[in-house]
Coordinates of C-alpha atoms in Angstrom, one line a residue:
Chain A
M19 CA 97.3 121.2 93.9
E20 CA 98.5 122.4 97.8
A21 CA 96.2 120.3 99.2
R22 CA 97.8 117.0 97.8
T23 CA 101.8 118.5 98.6
S24 CA 101.2 120.2 101.6
P25 CA 102.7 118.2 105.1
R26 CA 99.4 116.8 107.1
P27 CA 98.8 116.1 110.8
P28 CA 97.5 112.2 110.9
D29 CA 93.7 113.3 111.4
Q30 CA 93.9 114.9 107.8
L31 CA 96.1 112.8 106.6
N32 CA 93.3 109.6 107.5
Q33 CA 90.7 111.7 106.1
W34 CA 92.8 111.9 102.9
I35 CA 92.9 108.1 102.7
E36 CA 89.5 107.9 103.5
E37 CA 88.4 110.1 100.4
R38 CA 90.3 108.2 98.0
I39 CA 89.3 104.7 99.4
Q40 CA 85.9 105.9 99.0
L41 CA 86.5 106.7 95.6
M42 CA 87.9 103.4 94.7
E43 CA 84.5 101.9 96.1
A44 CA 82.1 103.9 94.5
P45 CA 80.6 102.2 91.6
G46 CA 82.1 103.0 88.1
H47 CA 85.5 103.6 89.9
A48 CA 88.2 102.2 87.0
F49 CA 90.8 100.0 88.4
P50 CA 93.9 99.7 85.8
Q51 CA 93.5 97.5 83.4
R52 CA 93.5 93.7 85.3
F53 CA 96.3 91.2 84.7
S54 CA 94.7 89.2 81.8
K55 CA 94.5 85.2 81.2
G56 CA 97.6 85.9 78.5
D57 CA 99.5 87.5 81.3
W58 CA 99.3 84.1 83.1
L59 CA 99.7 82.4 80.6
L60 CA 102.9 84.5 79.5
V61 CA 104.0 84.0 83.3
A62 CA 103.9 80.4 83.1
A63 CA 105.6 79.9 80.2
V64 CA 108.2 82.0 81.2
A65 CA 109.0 80.4 84.5
T66 CA 108.6 77.3 82.8
L67 CA 111.2 78.0 79.9
C68 CA 114.1 79.6 82.5
L69 CA 113.3 76.4 84.8
A70 CA 114.3 73.8 81.9
V71 CA 117.5 76.3 80.8
I72 CA 118.5 75.9 84.5
V73 CA 118.2 72.5 84.7
A74 CA 119.8 72.2 81.2
G75 CA 122.9 73.9 82.6
A76 CA 123.6 72.0 85.2
F77 CA 124.5 69.3 82.5
L78 CA 127.2 71.8 80.5
Chain B
M1 CA 116.9 124.6 106.4
S2 CA 116.4 121.5 108.5
N3 CA 112.6 121.9 109.0
N4 CA 112.3 122.5 105.5
V5 CA 114.1 119.1 105.0
N6 CA 111.7 117.1 107.5
Q7 CA 108.9 119.0 106.0
Q8 CA 110.2 117.7 102.2
V9 CA 110.6 114.0 103.9
E10 CA 107.3 114.3 105.7
R11 CA 105.7 115.1 102.3
E12 CA 107.6 112.5 100.4
V13 CA 106.3 109.8 103.6
V14 CA 102.8 111.1 102.7
F15 CA 102.9 110.2 98.8
G16 CA 104.4 106.6 99.6
I17 CA 101.4 105.9 101.9
V18 CA 98.3 107.1 100.7
P19 CA 96.8 105.3 97.7
V20 CA 97.8 106.5 94.5
L21 CA 94.3 106.9 91.9
P22 CA 94.3 105.4 88.6
R23 CA 94.6 109.4 87.0
E24 CA 97.2 110.3 89.0
R25 CA 99.4 107.3 87.7
K26 CA 102.5 108.1 85.4
Y27 CA 103.9 105.1 84.1
N28 CA 103.4 102.1 81.1
F29 CA 105.5 99.6 80.9
P30 CA 108.5 101.5 79.3
D31 CA 108.7 104.0 81.6
A32 CA 108.1 101.6 84.7
F33 CA 111.0 99.4 83.0
L34 CA 113.8 102.4 82.5
V35 CA 113.2 103.9 85.9
L36 CA 113.6 99.8 87.6
S37 CA 116.3 99.6 85.4
G38 CA 118.2 102.7 86.7
Y39 CA 117.1 101.3 89.9
C40 CA 119.0 97.9 89.7
I41 CA 121.9 99.1 88.3
A42 CA 125.0 99.6 91.0
T43 CA 128.8 98.8 91.4
W44 CA 127.7 96.4 93.4
S45 CA 126.5 94.2 89.7
Y46 CA 130.6 94.0 89.4
T47 CA 131.1 92.0 92.9
Q48 CA 128.7 89.8 92.2
G49 CA 129.3 89.0 88.6
S50 CA 132.8 88.8 89.6
Y51 CA 132.0 86.6 92.5
L52 CA 130.0 84.1 90.1
A53 CA 132.7 84.0 87.9
G54 CA 134.4 82.1 91.0
L55 CA 132.0 79.6 90.9
V56 CA 130.9 78.6 87.7
G57 CA 132.2 79.2 83.5
F58 CA 130.6 81.5 81.6
Q59 CA 128.3 79.7 80.3
Q60 CA 126.5 78.8 83.3
L61 CA 126.6 82.5 84.9
L62 CA 124.8 83.3 81.8
I63 CA 122.3 80.9 82.4
G64 CA 122.3 81.9 86.4
A65 CA 122.3 85.7 85.9
F66 CA 119.4 85.6 83.2
F67 CA 117.2 82.8 83.4
A68 CA 117.4 82.1 87.4
A69 CA 117.1 85.7 87.9
I70 CA 114.2 86.0 85.9
L71 CA 112.2 82.4 87.1
L72 CA 112.4 83.6 91.0
L73 CA 111.2 87.5 90.1
A74 CA 108.4 86.3 87.8
I75 CA 107.2 84.5 91.0
Y76 CA 107.5 86.5 94.1
Q77 CA 107.1 90.0 92.5
L78 CA 102.9 88.3 91.3
P79 CA 101.7 90.1 94.1
T80 CA 102.8 93.7 93.0
I81 CA 99.5 93.7 90.7
L82 CA 97.9 94.3 94.2
S83 CA 100.1 97.3 94.3
V84 CA 98.7 98.7 90.9
R85 CA 95.1 97.5 92.0
Y86 CA 94.7 99.7 94.9
G87 CA 97.9 102.1 94.3
I88 CA 99.4 101.5 97.7
D89 CA 103.3 99.8 98.3
V90 CA 103.9 96.6 99.8
W91 CA 104.8 98.2 103.7
V92 CA 101.1 98.9 104.0
W93 CA 99.6 95.7 103.0
L94 CA 102.3 94.2 104.8
K95 CA 100.1 94.8 107.8
S96 CA 98.1 92.1 107.3
V97 CA 100.8 89.6 107.2
F98 CA 102.4 90.9 110.3
G99 CA 100.0 93.4 112.1
P100 CA 101.6 97.1 112.4
R101 CA 104.1 97.0 115.2
G102 CA 105.1 93.8 113.2
V103 CA 105.9 95.4 110.0
Q104 CA 107.5 97.9 112.1
I105 CA 109.9 95.0 113.7
M106 CA 110.5 93.5 109.8
T107 CA 111.4 97.2 108.6
V108 CA 114.3 97.6 110.9
T109 CA 115.3 93.7 110.0
I110 CA 115.2 94.2 106.6
I111 CA 117.1 97.5 106.8
A112 CA 119.8 95.6 109.1
I113 CA 120.2 93.1 106.8
N114 CA 120.0 95.1 103.5
F115 CA 122.7 97.7 104.3
P116 CA 125.5 95.8 104.0
W117 CA 125.3 96.4 100.1
Y118 CA 126.0 100.1 101.1
A119 CA 129.5 99.1 102.6
V120 CA 130.1 96.5 99.7
C121 CA 129.8 100.1 97.3
A122 CA 132.0 102.5 99.9
E123 CA 134.6 99.7 100.1
L124 CA 134.3 99.6 96.2
F125 CA 135.3 103.0 96.3
A126 CA 137.9 103.0 98.5
S127 CA 140.0 100.0 96.4
S128 CA 139.3 101.9 93.3
M129 CA 140.9 105.1 94.7
A130 CA 144.1 103.1 96.2
N131 CA 144.1 101.0 92.8
L132 CA 144.4 104.1 91.0
A133 CA 147.3 105.9 93.2
G134 CA 148.9 102.5 92.7
V135 CA 148.4 102.7 89.1
F136 CA 150.1 106.6 89.2
G137 CA 152.8 104.9 91.5
F138 CA 151.9 106.2 94.8
Q139 CA 151.5 103.8 97.5
P140 CA 148.4 104.5 99.7
P141 CA 149.4 104.3 103.7
S142 CA 148.2 101.1 105.4
G143 CA 144.6 102.0 107.0
I144 CA 143.8 104.1 104.2
H145 CA 141.1 102.1 102.6
V146 CA 139.0 102.1 105.9
A147 CA 139.2 105.8 105.9
L148 CA 138.3 106.1 102.5
S149 CA 135.3 104.3 102.8
V150 CA 134.1 106.3 105.3
L151 CA 134.7 109.4 103.6
S152 CA 132.3 107.6 100.7
V153 CA 130.0 107.1 103.5
A154 CA 130.3 110.3 104.5
I155 CA 129.4 112.8 101.0
G156 CA 126.8 110.5 100.3
T157 CA 125.1 111.0 103.7
F158 CA 126.1 115.0 103.4
I159 CA 123.9 114.6 100.3
A160 CA 120.9 112.2 101.8
Y161 CA 121.0 115.2 104.7
K162 CA 120.2 117.5 102.4
G163 CA 117.1 116.1 101.2
I164 CA 115.0 115.6 98.1
G165 CA 116.4 118.2 96.1
A166 CA 119.5 116.9 95.9
I167 CA 118.8 113.3 95.3
T168 CA 117.0 114.2 92.6
W169 CA 119.7 115.8 91.4
T170 CA 122.1 112.9 92.3
T171 CA 120.0 110.2 90.3
R172 CA 119.2 112.1 87.3
I173 CA 122.9 112.1 87.3
L174 CA 123.7 108.8 88.8
V175 CA 121.8 106.3 86.2
P176 CA 123.7 108.0 83.1
L177 CA 127.1 107.6 84.7
L178 CA 126.4 103.9 85.7
L179 CA 125.8 103.5 82.1
V180 CA 128.2 105.1 81.0
L181 CA 130.6 103.4 83.3
G182 CA 129.0 99.8 81.8
L183 CA 129.3 100.6 77.9
V184 CA 133.1 101.3 78.7
V185 CA 134.0 98.5 80.6
I186 CA 131.7 96.6 78.2
Y187 CA 133.7 98.1 75.2
V188 CA 137.4 97.4 76.9
G189 CA 136.4 93.8 78.1
V190 CA 135.5 92.6 74.8
T191 CA 137.9 94.2 72.9
S192 CA 140.9 93.3 75.3
V193 CA 140.4 89.3 75.4
P194 CA 139.5 87.0 72.5
A195 CA 135.6 86.2 72.8
D196 CA 136.2 82.6 73.2
V197 CA 138.4 83.4 75.9
V198 CA 135.0 84.4 78.0
W199 CA 132.9 82.7 76.3
N200 CA 134.7 79.2 77.6
Y201 CA 136.3 80.3 80.9
K202 CA 135.9 77.9 83.2
P203 CA 137.6 78.7 86.9
K204 CA 140.7 77.3 87.5
V205 CA 140.1 76.4 91.2
P206 CA 136.6 75.8 91.8
A207 CA 134.9 77.4 95.1
N208 CA 133.4 73.7 95.6
P209 CA 135.1 70.6 94.2
D210 CA 131.8 69.5 93.3
R211 CA 130.9 70.8 90.1
M212 CA 127.0 70.2 90.8
A213 CA 127.4 72.1 94.0
S214 CA 129.4 75.1 92.1
Y215 CA 126.4 75.8 90.2
L216 CA 123.8 75.4 92.5
L217 CA 125.5 77.8 94.9
S218 CA 125.4 80.0 91.7
I219 CA 122.0 79.7 91.5
E220 CA 121.4 80.6 95.3
A221 CA 123.6 83.6 94.2
N222 CA 121.3 84.8 91.7
F223 CA 118.0 83.9 93.8
A224 CA 119.2 85.9 96.8
F225 CA 120.7 88.9 94.4
V226 CA 117.5 89.5 93.2
I227 CA 115.0 88.4 95.6
T228 CA 116.4 91.6 98.5
L229 CA 114.3 93.9 95.6
V230 CA 111.3 92.4 97.8
G231 CA 111.2 95.0 100.1
G232 CA 110.9 98.0 97.4
M233 CA 109.3 95.7 94.7
A234 CA 105.9 97.8 94.9
G235 CA 107.4 101.5 95.0
V236 CA 107.5 101.8 91.1
P237 CA 104.5 100.0 90.0
R238 CA 102.3 101.6 91.8
L239 CA 102.5 104.3 89.8
T240 CA 102.1 102.3 86.4
R241 CA 98.6 102.6 84.8
K242 CA 98.5 98.3 84.2
E243 CA 98.9 95.6 86.6
N244 CA 100.8 94.0 83.1
A245 CA 102.9 96.8 83.4
G246 CA 103.9 97.0 86.9
F247 CA 104.4 93.8 87.0
W248 CA 106.7 93.4 83.7
S249 CA 108.9 96.0 84.3
G250 CA 109.4 95.1 87.9
V251 CA 110.5 91.1 86.2
F252 CA 112.6 92.7 83.4
G253 CA 113.7 95.4 84.9
Q254 CA 116.1 93.6 87.4
G255 CA 115.9 90.0 85.4
L256 CA 117.5 91.8 81.8
S257 CA 119.1 95.4 82.9
G258 CA 120.4 94.7 86.7
S259 CA 121.8 91.1 85.4
L260 CA 123.0 92.6 82.4
F261 CA 125.4 94.3 84.7
V262 CA 126.2 91.5 86.3
V263 CA 127.5 89.5 83.6
V264 CA 129.7 92.7 82.5
G265 CA 131.3 92.5 85.8
A266 CA 132.0 88.5 85.4
V267 CA 133.2 89.5 82.0
M268 CA 135.8 92.4 83.7
A269 CA 136.5 90.0 86.2
I270 CA 137.1 86.7 83.4
A271 CA 139.0 89.3 81.5
M272 CA 141.8 90.5 84.2
Q273 CA 142.4 87.0 85.0
H274 CA 143.2 86.1 81.4
A275 CA 145.6 89.5 81.5
T276 CA 147.2 89.4 84.8
G277 CA 146.1 86.1 86.8
K278 CA 143.8 88.2 89.1
M279 CA 140.0 88.3 89.3
V280 CA 138.8 91.6 90.6
D281 CA 135.7 93.5 90.7
D282 CA 137.2 96.7 90.7
P283 CA 136.3 98.2 87.2
T284 CA 138.9 101.2 87.8
L285 CA 141.9 99.0 88.3
M286 CA 140.5 96.9 85.1
L287 CA 140.7 99.9 82.7
A288 CA 143.7 100.8 84.1
T289 CA 145.2 97.3 83.4
L290 CA 143.4 96.6 80.0
A291 CA 143.1 100.4 79.0
G292 CA 145.6 102.6 80.1
P293 CA 146.1 105.2 83.3
A294 CA 143.8 108.3 81.1
L295 CA 140.5 105.7 80.7
A296 CA 141.1 104.4 84.6
L297 CA 141.2 108.2 86.2
C298 CA 138.1 108.5 84.0
S299 CA 136.4 105.7 85.1
L300 CA 137.5 106.8 88.9
L301 CA 135.3 109.8 88.6
L302 CA 132.7 107.9 87.5
V303 CA 133.5 105.1 89.8
A304 CA 133.5 107.8 92.6
F305 CA 130.2 109.6 91.8
A306 CA 128.5 106.5 91.1
N307 CA 129.2 104.8 94.6
I308 CA 128.7 107.9 96.8
G309 CA 125.3 108.2 94.8
T310 CA 124.5 105.1 95.8
Q311 CA 124.8 105.7 99.1
A312 CA 123.1 109.3 98.6
V313 CA 119.7 107.3 97.2
G314 CA 119.8 104.1 99.8
S315 CA 120.1 106.7 103.0
Y316 CA 117.1 108.8 101.8
L317 CA 115.2 105.7 100.9
Y318 CA 116.0 103.7 104.0
A319 CA 115.1 107.0 106.3
V320 CA 111.9 107.5 104.5
M321 CA 111.0 104.5 104.9
L322 CA 111.6 104.3 109.0
K323 CA 110.4 107.3 108.7
S324 CA 106.4 106.0 107.3
S325 CA 107.4 103.2 110.5
F326 CA 108.6 105.3 112.9
K327 CA 106.7 108.9 112.6
K328 CA 108.0 111.1 115.4
A329 CA 111.9 110.1 114.3
D330 CA 113.6 112.8 113.2
Y331 CA 115.2 112.3 109.6
R332 CA 118.1 113.7 110.0
V333 CA 118.8 111.6 113.1
L334 CA 117.8 108.5 111.2
I335 CA 120.4 109.5 108.3
L336 CA 123.1 109.5 110.9
I337 CA 122.8 106.5 112.7
L338 CA 121.8 104.6 108.8
A339 CA 125.7 106.1 108.4
A340 CA 126.6 105.2 111.6
Y341 CA 125.5 101.5 110.7
V342 CA 127.3 101.8 107.6
A343 CA 130.3 103.1 108.7
A344 CA 130.7 100.4 111.4
L345 CA 130.5 97.7 108.9
C346 CA 133.3 99.4 106.6
A347 CA 135.2 99.6 109.7
W348 CA 135.0 95.6 110.1
G349 CA 136.5 95.7 106.7
E350 CA 135.4 91.9 106.3
I351 CA 131.8 92.4 104.1
T352 CA 133.4 92.4 100.6
K353 CA 135.2 89.1 101.7
H354 CA 132.4 87.4 102.9
F355 CA 130.1 88.6 99.9
G356 CA 128.3 85.0 99.1
T357 CA 127.9 84.6 103.1
F358 CA 126.0 88.3 103.0
L359 CA 123.9 87.2 100.3
T360 CA 122.9 83.8 101.8
I361 CA 121.9 85.0 105.1
S362 CA 120.4 88.2 103.4
A363 CA 118.4 85.9 101.5
C364 CA 117.5 83.7 104.6
V365 CA 115.2 86.6 105.4
Y366 CA 113.9 88.0 102.5
A367 CA 112.5 84.0 100.8
P368 CA 110.0 83.9 103.9
L369 CA 108.6 87.6 103.4
A370 CA 108.2 87.3 100.0
A371 CA 106.5 83.9 100.3
L372 CA 104.2 85.1 102.9
L373 CA 103.3 87.9 100.4
L374 CA 102.2 85.5 97.7
V375 CA 100.8 83.3 99.1
D376 CA 98.5 85.7 101.4
F377 CA 97.5 87.9 98.5
F378 CA 96.6 85.1 96.6
F379 CA 95.6 81.9 98.4
V380 CA 94.5 82.8 101.7
R381 CA 92.9 86.8 101.4
S382 CA 92.2 85.5 97.6
Q383 CA 93.4 89.1 96.3
K384 CA 91.1 91.1 98.8
L385 CA 92.5 93.5 101.4
A386 CA 90.6 95.6 103.7
L387 CA 91.8 98.9 103.1
R388 CA 90.9 100.9 106.2
S389 CA 92.4 98.7 108.3
A390 CA 95.9 98.7 106.6
F391 CA 96.0 102.2 106.6
G392 CA 95.4 102.1 110.6
L393 CA 92.2 104.1 110.2
P394 CA 90.9 105.0 113.2
G395 CA 88.0 102.1 113.9
H396 CA 89.2 99.5 111.8
H397 CA 91.8 97.1 113.8
A398 CA 91.7 94.1 111.1
Y399 CA 95.6 93.7 111.2
D400 CA 95.9 94.7 115.1
Y401 CA 96.3 90.5 116.2
T402 CA 98.0 90.3 118.9
A403 CA 99.1 93.3 120.5
G404 CA 100.2 94.8 117.0
I405 CA 101.8 91.6 115.5
N406 CA 100.8 88.3 113.6
W407 CA 102.5 85.7 115.4
V408 CA 101.7 83.1 112.6
G409 CA 103.4 85.5 109.7
F410 CA 106.3 85.8 112.5
F411 CA 106.3 82.0 113.0
C412 CA 106.4 81.8 109.1
V413 CA 109.4 83.7 109.2
A414 CA 111.2 82.1 111.6
A415 CA 110.7 78.7 110.1
G416 CA 111.9 79.8 106.6
I417 CA 114.9 80.5 108.6
A418 CA 115.4 78.1 109.5
M419 CA 114.4 75.3 106.6
S420 CA 117.4 77.7 104.5
L421 CA 119.9 77.0 107.3
S422 CA 119.2 73.7 108.0
I423 CA 120.1 72.5 104.3
Y424 CA 123.1 74.9 104.0
N425 CA 125.3 77.0 106.6
P426 CA 126.6 80.2 105.4
L427 CA 129.0 80.8 107.6
T428 CA 130.8 77.7 106.8
G429 CA 129.8 76.5 103.1
Q430 CA 128.3 73.4 104.4
I431 CA 125.8 71.8 102.6
H432 CA 123.4 69.7 105.4
C433 CA 121.2 68.2 103.2
K434 CA 121.6 67.6 99.2
A435 CA 118.4 66.3 98.3
L436 CA 117.5 70.0 99.8
F437 CA 120.1 71.9 98.6
Y438 CA 119.1 71.2 94.7
L439 CA 115.7 73.6 95.2
T440 CA 118.8 76.2 96.3
P441 CA 118.5 77.4 100.0
T442 CA 116.5 80.6 99.0
G443 CA 114.3 78.3 96.7
F444 CA 113.7 75.9 99.5
S445 CA 112.9 78.1 102.4
F446 CA 110.5 80.4 99.7
L447 CA 108.5 77.2 99.0
G448 CA 108.6 75.7 102.3
T449 CA 107.2 78.9 104.2
G450 CA 105.0 79.4 101.3
L451 CA 102.9 75.7 101.9
L452 CA 103.7 76.3 105.8
Y453 CA 101.4 79.4 105.8
F454 CA 99.0 78.2 103.4
A455 CA 98.8 75.2 105.7
M456 CA 98.6 77.1 108.7
S457 CA 95.9 79.6 107.1
K458 CA 93.6 76.5 106.8
I459 CA 93.4 75.3 110.0
P460 CA 90.2 76.8 111.2
P461 CA 91.2 78.8 114.7
I462 CA 94.3 80.4 112.7
R463 CA 92.0 80.8 109.7
S464 CA 89.7 83.1 111.8
Y465 CA 92.7 84.9 113.5
L466 CA 94.3 85.5 109.9
L467 CA 90.6 86.5 108.2
R468 CA 88.8 89.3 110.9
D469 CA 89.0 91.7 107.8
R470 CA 86.5 90.0 105.7
S471 CA 83.2 91.9 106.9
E472 CA 85.5 94.6 106.0
I473 CA 86.5 94.1 102.4
T474 CA 84.8 96.7 100.6
V475 CA 86.8 96.5 97.2

């Protein structure tokens, strides 16, 4: 824990970043759950709805 | 003590730089939504609400505040999913768009155009103090407004100068205070004026005789308002456990919570106009007029602390941002430079008067920046980034471009600014091209910059200039 909270000189910081990148590159590394197809559809639906309401608002 | 503060800031900078691993993530959607809601609420929301009420009627104002805000947020914040995936901030992977030296230039530019928001807060603090003094029969001497504005900046800077401990406590108190203030304003606004007065409100003297132009200006103001978050949009999402949690918390934190306070500001301004014939953006004056001096005195304490706290948090965040780009700079010196800048804006004293102009000018830069992030991530790099080059690790130079600057990125930013200014002059309010104005200056600049960057990325020499990182892609 100390290693995570102490200020580090640049070379140590670089080493720390390198270690973390290697962890991400390791086979089986679990990335956060991806944006799903449902999320993409929701983005499209929200954007379309907002655009339609904005256009309709021009005639109020 | 001073070294201790510098060490604390250094630590913050380190946490802001390194990739956050999934097991270290703190937030699900509700947590991130609440944190970002707090981040989006400030007393300048009232200024925005009052400004919008001068442009359009209440129904159109509601549409702009919520639907225009969410539309743009749902598009330009899509790249936050990269921040969630790799646990990195936007300023790390902006190196792919601008190069490391280019990112330094953009950092200073963004701060230069964003810091006037803090002058708005300081002016609101000063007008609250002066207005309340007037309510109690004391006429403040001329020139006190600037002195009070600078006082707000000075106290906020002093808190930021004390470092992260003081900032943490300020934030803990600030967000609940702003929420309480908002609830008080809603209650007084709703109980003081019949609902149909607010619902059917239309400005007596429209800002523009062309109703469509006024409506488009209000949509532009909402676009410009929400796109100012682009620089800080990834700070919280990179700490979330799922990509959709990071993205939607950003969209709804600003699009619902932030916009709600804009609407509260508008209701307040409409209620004041109904009661006194004068539209104001100062919650203290509104509460003093509509609810009596006792409530106004309470609100003054809320407003005073909220504005000082906003200044403190803003100074701290931007000094840390500068420190991450200029590693040798002293945090305390950076804080003082920021204070001098915002104090100079307060001494000028015209920032609130030119609020709409300031919004559009800042959006001139933000819109191209947001477009480049979106297109670079999804369409140029196909969601793959060379992490070692982005972090500037020794021996990895894929994003060094030309002496540390990606001139393609800068050319597109310049083109985006020109696109915005070519259809609307924010200084004079003149519309140059009505057909394109339907897209709004921010919308046109966002679309145009994105398309230009995408088209340029298809030209073989430019493509190979931009995509030197392909051999380094590992995740």
